[in-house]
Amino acid sequence: MTPAPQYGEELRAAARHFGRRRFLTVTGAAAALAFATQLPAAGTAAAAELDGRRITEDPFTLGVASGDPHPGSVLLWTRLAPRPFEPGGGLPAERVSVHWELARDERFTRPVRRGRATAHLEFGHAVHVEVEHLESGREFFYRFRAGEWTSPTGRTRTAPAPWARPAGLRLGAVSCQAYHDGYFTAYRHLADEDLDVVFHLGDYLYEYAVNATGGARAHTDRTLPAVFDRETLTLEDYRLRYGLYKSDPDLRAAHAAHPFVVTWDDHETENNYAGGTPENGVPPEEFLLRRAAAYRAYWEHQPLRRPQLPEGPDMRLYRRLRFGRLAQFDILDTRQYRSDQAYGDGWQVPGPLSEDPARTMTGAAQERWLLDGWRTSGARWNVLPQQVVFAERRDRPTADFKLSMDSWDGYPASRRRILAGAESAGVENLMVLTGDVHVGYGFDLKADFRDPDSRTVGTEIVATSIASGKDGADRPSNYDKLLQANPHLRFFNGRRGYVTVALGEESARADFRTVPYVTRPGAPVTTAGSFVTEAGAPGLTPA
């Protein structure tokens, strides 16, 4: 059941008083109110339809994407924005008819489905098409048309039938792509991988200002407009920022090559926010306006289905996908419902506040949903795509160690409940997929992290960043300390890149793929480490 919106009255109260708010202009706050309370109108109240012949520039500058594959359906996405660096995307305030096609081949000589969708101005002219009644476990190609313009072609797949036992499944895991920290070269290599699906584990964009030269990218062939040289606060700010990120050709190539399953972390809204609590102590109503703007823009720019459409500052992002009997994926949201970070956030000595049993990372409803789903799973692998490091991660090998209050270490009671629920449900092959920390980790998950000899109950694969943290290093400065402090840490690398995981009936293999630099384009990709975990015998061993 979708939780009822928690902040509707606060949002409306904030909107009535937006004139007193310093951080939002009157125009920005009015726009926030408009999107928070209105959906596209129907009938005579609907916006006029734009004559496609008036679209004189390519409207598909942000590419195409697909996502959340089901056994009998796919979700197709695009957004019309001839000039994505301008407010409104370069289109008038009118709805646009968009035609779509789905075929078995890249040349569209074997058509399967076609139809028409409407790009509503209220959604920033984004299009989400759910194509139903398809064959399961099949590859398809898709494209869109608006006026005389045709989009790039995308490739997607449906999931296997619920009863199917596929021999294998290959997935990619990515996270953290700060545009101002470097090029998205890793995505170009990811596009060339043979994958069934890609999981994006958060920080798809960053709210921080991007200067005229693109930060570490140091552009010499273009000058970015001043609209990016400020922190995102309003709906238009977030829409423009997605326009900047999706202008990257390597990101567009990855989306066109593979279906994505997305979940957010903090930077899609604001650094290290917790539920309705902002990072910097602004009034709650201000933050909830901002959160509503961020959530709305996130849905508009991601290949998400209708149930994920936000209501004001609330959005049901956690959801479940199944790939036959081989794998169940329970995608978590560890931002929207969590308790505030203990001890003021950051790295702190753990204590009674962080260890309070009442603290939650997921909220009660999401926790129940996860544990109930495990009880009825029946899948060979139960995979948990989520945002922040799940395993215990001490910062030093001495008794005065500190833990990150923003990760599951700041919510150990919540972690214990999750692991106990997995054991109670009979989950034998638990794999956690994580992003956030801009390094690649491989962890054994322990029944008791304080006892290195305790039982291993699962594995955690942490995908490094696409660009965040700039070039990085194979061995970061804390390499030796972390390995000594955490004997369950099996792999640690600080370069940029992604992870691929091959799931099979008998084992799973993780390959940590890295690039040597991102502050200039064209980096090659290599495999920094490969590990295997056997079905029924959790724990990582070098491949």
CSV table of C-alpha atoms in Angstrom, one decimal, residues 139-467:
chain,number,residue,atom,x,y,z
A,139,GLU,CA,14.8,-8.0,-26.8
A,140,PHE,CA,13.1,-5.0,-28.4
A,141,PHE,CA,14.0,-1.7,-30.1
A,142,TYR,CA,12.1,1.5,-29.8
A,143,ARG,CA,12.0,5.1,-31.1
A,144,PHE,CA,9.8,8.2,-30.9
A,145,ARG,CA,8.7,10.8,-33.5
A,146,ALA,CA,7.5,14.4,-33.0
A,147,GLY,CA,6.7,16.5,-36.0
A,148,GLU,CA,9.3,15.7,-38.6
A,149,TRP,CA,11.8,14.6,-36.1
A,150,THR,CA,12.8,11.0,-35.1
A,151,SER,CA,14.6,10.1,-31.9
A,152,PRO,CA,17.7,7.9,-31.6
A,153,THR,CA,16.9,4.2,-31.3
A,154,GLY,CA,16.9,2.5,-28.0
A,155,ARG,CA,17.2,-1.2,-27.0
A,156,THR,CA,15.3,-2.7,-24.2
A,157,ARG,CA,14.2,-6.1,-22.8
A,158,THR,CA,11.2,-7.6,-21.0
A,159,ALA,CA,11.8,-9.7,-17.9
A,160,PRO,CA,11.5,-13.4,-18.0
A,161,ALA,CA,8.2,-15.0,-17.2
A,162,PRO,CA,7.5,-15.5,-13.5
A,163,TRP,CA,7.9,-19.3,-13.7
A,164,ALA,CA,11.0,-19.2,-16.0
A,165,ARG,CA,14.4,-20.4,-14.9
A,166,PRO,CA,16.8,-18.4,-17.0
A,167,ALA,CA,20.3,-19.7,-17.1
A,168,GLY,CA,21.8,-16.4,-16.2
A,169,LEU,CA,21.3,-12.6,-15.8
A,170,ARG,CA,23.9,-9.9,-16.4
A,171,LEU,CA,23.4,-6.6,-14.6
A,172,GLY,CA,25.3,-3.4,-14.3
A,173,ALA,CA,25.4,-1.2,-11.2
A,174,VAL,CA,26.3,2.5,-11.3
A,175,SER,CA,26.1,5.6,-9.0
A,176,CYS,CA,27.3,9.1,-8.4
A,177,GLN,CA,27.8,11.2,-11.5
A,178,ALA,CA,28.9,14.7,-10.6
A,179,TYR,CA,29.0,16.5,-14.0
A,180,HIS,CA,31.5,19.1,-12.5
A,181,ASP,CA,33.9,16.4,-11.4
A,182,GLY,CA,34.6,14.8,-14.8
A,183,TYR,CA,33.5,13.1,-17.9
A,184,PHE,CA,31.0,10.2,-18.0
A,185,THR,CA,33.4,8.0,-20.0
A,186,ALA,CA,32.5,4.9,-17.9
A,187,TYR,CA,29.0,5.1,-19.4
A,188,ARG,CA,30.4,4.7,-22.9
A,189,HIS,CA,32.0,1.5,-21.9
A,190,LEU,CA,28.9,0.4,-20.0
A,191,ALA,CA,26.9,0.9,-23.2
A,192,ASP,CA,29.2,-1.7,-24.9
A,193,GLU,CA,28.7,-4.3,-22.2
A,194,ASP,CA,26.3,-7.3,-22.8
A,195,LEU,CA,23.8,-6.6,-20.0
A,196,ASP,CA,20.1,-7.3,-19.3
A,197,VAL,CA,19.6,-4.4,-17.0
A,198,VAL,CA,21.4,-1.5,-15.3
A,199,PHE,CA,20.7,-0.4,-11.7
A,200,HIS,CA,21.4,3.2,-10.9
A,201,LEU,CA,21.9,3.4,-7.1
A,202,GLY,CA,21.7,7.2,-6.6
A,203,ASP,CA,23.2,10.6,-7.1
A,204,TYR,CA,22.1,10.8,-10.7
A,205,LEU,CA,22.7,14.5,-10.5
A,206,TYR,CA,24.2,17.0,-8.0
A,207,GLU,CA,22.5,20.1,-6.7
A,208,TYR,CA,25.7,22.1,-6.5
A,209,ALA,CA,26.6,25.0,-8.9
A,210,VAL,CA,28.3,24.2,-12.2
A,211,ASN,CA,30.5,27.0,-13.6
A,212,ALA,CA,30.8,28.1,-17.2
A,213,THR,CA,33.5,25.6,-18.0
A,214,GLY,CA,31.9,22.6,-16.4
A,215,GLY,CA,34.2,22.4,-13.4
A,216,ALA,CA,36.8,19.7,-13.7
A,217,ARG,CA,35.7,19.1,-17.3
A,218,ALA,CA,37.4,22.5,-18.2
A,219,HIS,CA,35.4,22.9,-21.4
A,220,THR,CA,37.1,25.0,-24.1
A,221,ASP,CA,34.6,24.3,-26.9
A,222,ARG,CA,31.5,25.7,-25.1
A,223,THR,CA,30.4,28.0,-22.3
A,224,LEU,CA,27.6,26.8,-20.0
A,225,PRO,CA,24.9,29.4,-19.3
A,226,ALA,CA,24.7,31.1,-15.9
A,227,VAL,CA,21.5,29.2,-15.0
A,228,PHE,CA,23.8,26.3,-13.9
A,229,ASP,CA,26.1,28.4,-11.7
A,230,ARG,CA,23.8,28.2,-8.7
A,231,GLU,CA,22.4,25.5,-6.4
A,232,THR,CA,19.1,23.9,-7.5
A,233,LEU,CA,16.1,24.9,-5.5
A,234,THR,CA,13.1,25.2,-7.8
A,235,LEU,CA,11.4,22.9,-10.2
A,236,GLU,CA,12.9,24.8,-13.2
A,237,ASP,CA,16.3,24.6,-11.6
A,238,TYR,CA,16.1,20.8,-11.3
A,239,ARG,CA,14.7,20.5,-14.8
A,240,LEU,CA,17.6,22.5,-16.2
A,241,ARG,CA,20.1,20.5,-14.3
A,242,TYR,CA,18.7,17.2,-15.7
A,243,GLY,CA,19.0,18.9,-19.1
A,244,LEU,CA,22.7,19.5,-18.5
A,245,TYR,CA,23.4,16.0,-17.3
A,246,LYS,CA,21.4,14.3,-20.0
A,247,SER,CA,23.2,16.4,-22.6
A,248,ASP,CA,26.2,14.1,-22.0
A,249,PRO,CA,26.5,11.7,-25.0
A,250,ASP,CA,28.0,8.9,-23.0
A,251,LEU,CA,25.0,8.9,-20.5
A,252,ARG,CA,22.6,9.0,-23.4
A,253,ALA,CA,24.4,6.0,-25.0
A,254,ALA,CA,24.1,3.9,-21.9
A,255,HIS,CA,20.4,4.7,-21.5
A,256,ALA,CA,19.8,3.8,-25.2
A,257,ALA,CA,21.7,0.5,-24.8
A,258,HIS,CA,20.1,-0.9,-21.7
A,259,PRO,CA,16.9,-0.7,-19.6
A,260,PHE,CA,17.6,1.1,-16.3
A,261,VAL,CA,16.2,0.6,-12.8
A,262,VAL,CA,16.7,3.8,-10.8
A,263,THR,CA,16.6,4.8,-7.2
A,264,TRP,CA,17.8,8.1,-5.7
A,265,ASP,CA,20.1,9.0,-2.9
A,266,ASP,CA,20.5,12.5,-1.5
A,267,HIS,CA,22.0,14.8,-4.2
A,268,GLU,CA,19.0,14.5,-6.4
A,269,THR,CA,17.4,16.8,-3.8
A,270,GLU,CA,20.0,18.0,-1.2
A,271,ASN,CA,23.1,16.6,0.4
A,272,ASN,CA,22.5,14.2,3.3
A,273,TYR,CA,18.9,15.2,3.9
A,274,ALA,CA,16.9,12.7,6.1
A,275,GLY,CA,13.2,12.4,5.5
A,276,GLY,CA,11.7,15.9,6.0
A,277,THR,CA,14.9,17.2,7.7
A,278,PRO,CA,17.2,19.3,5.5
A,279,GLU,CA,20.9,19.5,5.8
A,280,ASN,CA,21.2,23.2,6.8
A,281,GLY,CA,18.3,23.9,9.2
A,282,VAL,CA,16.0,25.9,6.9
A,283,PRO,CA,12.3,25.9,7.9
A,284,PRO,CA,10.7,22.5,7.1
A,285,GLU,CA,8.1,24.1,4.8
A,286,GLU,CA,10.9,25.5,2.7
A,287,PHE,CA,12.7,22.2,2.4
A,288,LEU,CA,9.4,20.4,1.5
A,289,LEU,CA,8.9,22.8,-1.4
A,290,ARG,CA,12.4,22.0,-2.5
A,291,ARG,CA,11.9,18.2,-2.0
A,292,ALA,CA,8.6,18.3,-4.0
A,293,ALA,CA,10.4,20.1,-6.8
A,294,ALA,CA,13.3,17.6,-6.8
A,295,TYR,CA,10.9,14.6,-6.7
A,296,ARG,CA,8.8,15.9,-9.5
A,297,ALA,CA,11.8,16.6,-11.8
A,298,TYR,CA,13.2,13.1,-10.9
A,299,TRP,CA,10.1,11.4,-12.1
A,300,GLU,CA,9.9,13.6,-15.2
A,301,HIS,CA,13.5,12.6,-16.3
A,302,GLN,CA,13.6,8.9,-15.4
A,303,PRO,CA,12.1,5.8,-17.0
A,304,LEU,CA,9.6,5.3,-14.2
A,305,ARG,CA,6.1,4.0,-14.2
A,306,ARG,CA,2.9,5.7,-13.2
A,307,PRO,CA,2.8,4.4,-9.6
A,308,GLN,CA,6.0,6.4,-9.0
A,309,LEU,CA,4.4,9.7,-9.9
A,310,PRO,CA,4.9,11.9,-6.8
A,311,GLU,CA,2.2,13.7,-4.8
A,312,GLY,CA,3.8,16.9,-3.7
A,313,PRO,CA,6.9,16.1,-1.6
A,314,ASP,CA,6.0,12.3,-1.4
A,315,MET,CA,6.9,9.6,-3.9
A,316,ARG,CA,6.7,5.9,-3.6
A,317,LEU,CA,10.0,4.8,-5.1
A,318,TYR,CA,10.6,1.5,-3.4
A,319,ARG,CA,9.3,-1.3,-5.6
A,320,ARG,CA,9.9,-5.0,-6.6
A,321,LEU,CA,11.0,-6.6,-9.8
A,322,ARG,CA,11.3,-10.3,-10.6
A,323,PHE,CA,13.4,-12.0,-13.2
A,324,GLY,CA,11.8,-15.4,-13.3
A,325,ARG,CA,12.9,-17.8,-10.5
A,326,LEU,CA,16.5,-16.6,-10.8
A,327,ALA,CA,16.3,-13.2,-9.0
A,328,GLN,CA,14.1,-10.9,-7.1
A,329,PHE,CA,15.1,-7.3,-6.8
A,330,ASP,CA,13.8,-5.2,-3.9
A,331,ILE,CA,14.7,-1.6,-4.7
A,332,LEU,CA,14.9,0.5,-1.6
A,333,ASP,CA,14.6,4.2,-0.8
A,334,THR,CA,16.8,5.0,2.2
A,335,ARG,CA,16.3,8.8,2.1
A,336,GLN,CA,12.6,9.6,2.3
A,337,TYR,CA,11.7,7.8,5.4
A,338,ARG,CA,14.8,7.6,7.5
A,339,SER,CA,15.4,9.0,11.0
A,340,ASP,CA,17.7,12.1,11.2
A,341,GLN,CA,21.4,11.2,11.4
A,342,ALA,CA,22.7,10.7,14.9
A,343,TYR,CA,25.3,13.0,16.5
A,344,GLY,CA,25.0,15.7,13.8
A,345,ASP,CA,25.9,13.4,10.9
A,346,GLY,CA,29.4,12.7,9.6
A,347,TRP,CA,31.9,10.2,11.1
A,348,GLN,CA,31.2,9.8,14.8
A,349,VAL,CA,31.9,7.4,17.7
A,350,PRO,CA,28.8,5.2,18.0
A,351,GLY,CA,26.8,5.5,21.1
A,352,PRO,CA,23.3,5.2,22.6
A,353,LEU,CA,21.8,7.7,20.1
A,354,SER,CA,22.9,5.9,17.0
A,355,GLU,CA,22.1,2.5,18.5
A,356,ASP,CA,18.6,3.5,19.6
A,357,PRO,CA,16.3,0.6,18.5
A,358,ALA,CA,13.6,3.1,17.4
A,359,ARG,CA,15.9,4.5,14.7
A,360,THR,CA,15.0,3.5,11.1
A,361,MET,CA,16.7,3.7,7.8
A,362,THR,CA,13.6,2.6,5.7
A,363,GLY,CA,10.6,3.6,7.8
A,364,ALA,CA,8.2,1.0,9.2
A,365,ALA,CA,6.0,0.5,6.1
A,366,GLN,CA,9.0,-0.1,3.7
A,367,GLU,CA,10.6,-2.4,6.2
A,368,ARG,CA,7.5,-4.5,6.5
A,369,TRP,CA,7.1,-4.5,2.7
A,370,LEU,CA,10.7,-5.8,2.3
A,371,LEU,CA,10.4,-8.6,4.8
A,372,ASP,CA,7.0,-9.7,3.6
A,373,GLY,CA,8.4,-9.8,0.1
A,374,TRP,CA,11.3,-12.1,1.1
A,375,ARG,CA,8.9,-14.5,2.7
A,376,THR,CA,7.1,-15.1,-0.6
A,377,SER,CA,10.2,-14.7,-2.8
A,378,GLY,CA,11.2,-18.2,-4.0
A,379,ALA,CA,14.0,-16.7,-6.0
A,380,ARG,CA,17.5,-18.1,-6.2
A,381,TRP,CA,19.1,-14.7,-5.5
A,382,ASN,CA,17.5,-11.9,-3.5
A,383,VAL,CA,19.2,-8.7,-4.5
A,384,LEU,CA,18.8,-5.4,-2.6
A,385,PRO,CA,19.6,-2.4,-4.8
A,386,GLN,CA,20.0,0.6,-2.4
A,387,GLN,CA,22.1,3.6,-1.7
A,388,VAL,CA,24.5,3.7,1.3
A,389,VAL,CA,27.0,1.2,2.7
A,390,PHE,CA,25.2,-1.6,4.5
A,391,ALA,CA,28.1,-3.5,6.1
A,392,GLU,CA,29.9,-2.1,9.1
A,393,ARG,CA,32.8,0.1,8.0
A,394,ARG,CA,35.2,1.3,10.8
A,395,ASP,CA,37.5,4.1,9.8
A,396,ARG,CA,40.5,2.8,11.8
A,397,PRO,CA,41.7,-0.5,13.4
A,398,THR,CA,41.8,0.9,16.9
A,399,ALA,CA,39.3,1.0,19.8
A,400,ASP,CA,38.5,4.7,19.1
A,401,PHE,CA,37.0,3.9,15.7
A,402,LYS,CA,34.3,6.0,14.2
A,403,LEU,CA,31.4,5.1,11.9
A,404,SER,CA,29.5,7.0,9.2
A,405,MET,CA,26.2,8.2,10.7
A,406,ASP,CA,24.8,8.6,7.2
A,407,SER,CA,25.2,4.9,6.3
A,408,TRP,CA,23.6,1.9,7.9
A,409,ASP,CA,26.3,2.1,10.6
A,410,GLY,CA,24.2,5.1,11.9
A,411,TYR,CA,21.1,2.8,12.0
A,412,PRO,CA,22.5,-0.5,13.3
A,413,ALA,CA,19.1,-1.6,14.8
A,414,SER,CA,17.5,-1.1,11.5
A,415,ARG,CA,20.2,-3.2,9.9
A,416,ARG,CA,19.8,-6.0,12.4
A,417,ARG,CA,16.1,-6.1,11.7
A,418,ILE,CA,16.7,-6.5,8.0
A,419,LEU,CA,19.3,-9.3,8.5
A,420,ALA,CA,17.0,-11.1,11.0
A,421,GLY,CA,14.1,-10.8,8.5
A,422,ALA,CA,16.2,-12.3,5.8
A,423,GLU,CA,17.2,-15.2,8.0
A,424,SER,CA,13.6,-15.7,9.2
A,425,ALA,CA,12.4,-15.8,5.5
A,426,GLY,CA,15.0,-18.4,4.6
A,427,VAL,CA,16.9,-16.1,2.2
A,428,GLU,CA,20.1,-18.0,1.5
A,429,ASN,CA,21.6,-15.9,-1.3
A,430,LEU,CA,21.4,-12.2,-0.2
A,431,MET,CA,23.2,-9.7,-2.3
A,432,VAL,CA,23.2,-5.9,-1.5
A,433,LEU,CA,24.0,-3.5,-4.3
A,434,THR,CA,25.3,-0.1,-3.0
A,435,GLY,CA,26.5,3.3,-4.3
A,436,ASP,CA,27.2,6.6,-2.6
A,437,VAL,CA,30.9,6.4,-1.5
A,438,HIS,CA,32.8,6.9,-4.7
A,439,VAL,CA,34.9,3.8,-4.3
A,440,GLY,CA,34.4,0.1,-5.1
A,441,TYR,CA,34.0,-2.2,-2.2
A,442,GLY,CA,33.3,-5.9,-1.8
A,443,PHE,CA,32.1,-6.9,1.6
A,444,ASP,CA,31.1,-10.2,3.3
A,445,LEU,CA,28.0,-9.5,5.4
A,446,LYS,CA,28.3,-10.9,8.9
A,447,ALA,CA,25.7,-12.1,11.4
A,448,ASP,CA,27.7,-10.1,14.0
A,449,PHE,CA,30.1,-7.5,12.6
A,450,ARG,CA,31.8,-7.2,16.0
A,451,ASP,CA,32.9,-10.8,15.7
A,452,PRO,CA,35.0,-11.6,12.6
A,453,ASP,CA,34.4,-15.3,13.0
A,454,SER,CA,30.7,-15.0,13.0
A,455,ARG,CA,28.6,-16.5,10.2
A,456,THR,CA,28.7,-14.8,6.7
A,457,VAL,CA,25.1,-14.2,5.7
A,458,GLY,CA,25.4,-12.4,2.4
A,459,THR,CA,27.5,-10.2,0.2
A,460,GLU,CA,27.6,-6.5,-0.6
A,461,ILE,CA,28.8,-5.1,-3.9
A,462,VAL,CA,29.5,-1.3,-3.8
A,463,ALA,CA,29.7,0.4,-7.2
A,464,THR,CA,32.2,3.3,-7.4
A,465,SER,CA,31.2,6.6,-8.9
A,466,ILE,CA,30.9,7.4,-12.6
A,467,ALA,CA,32.6,10.7,-12.1
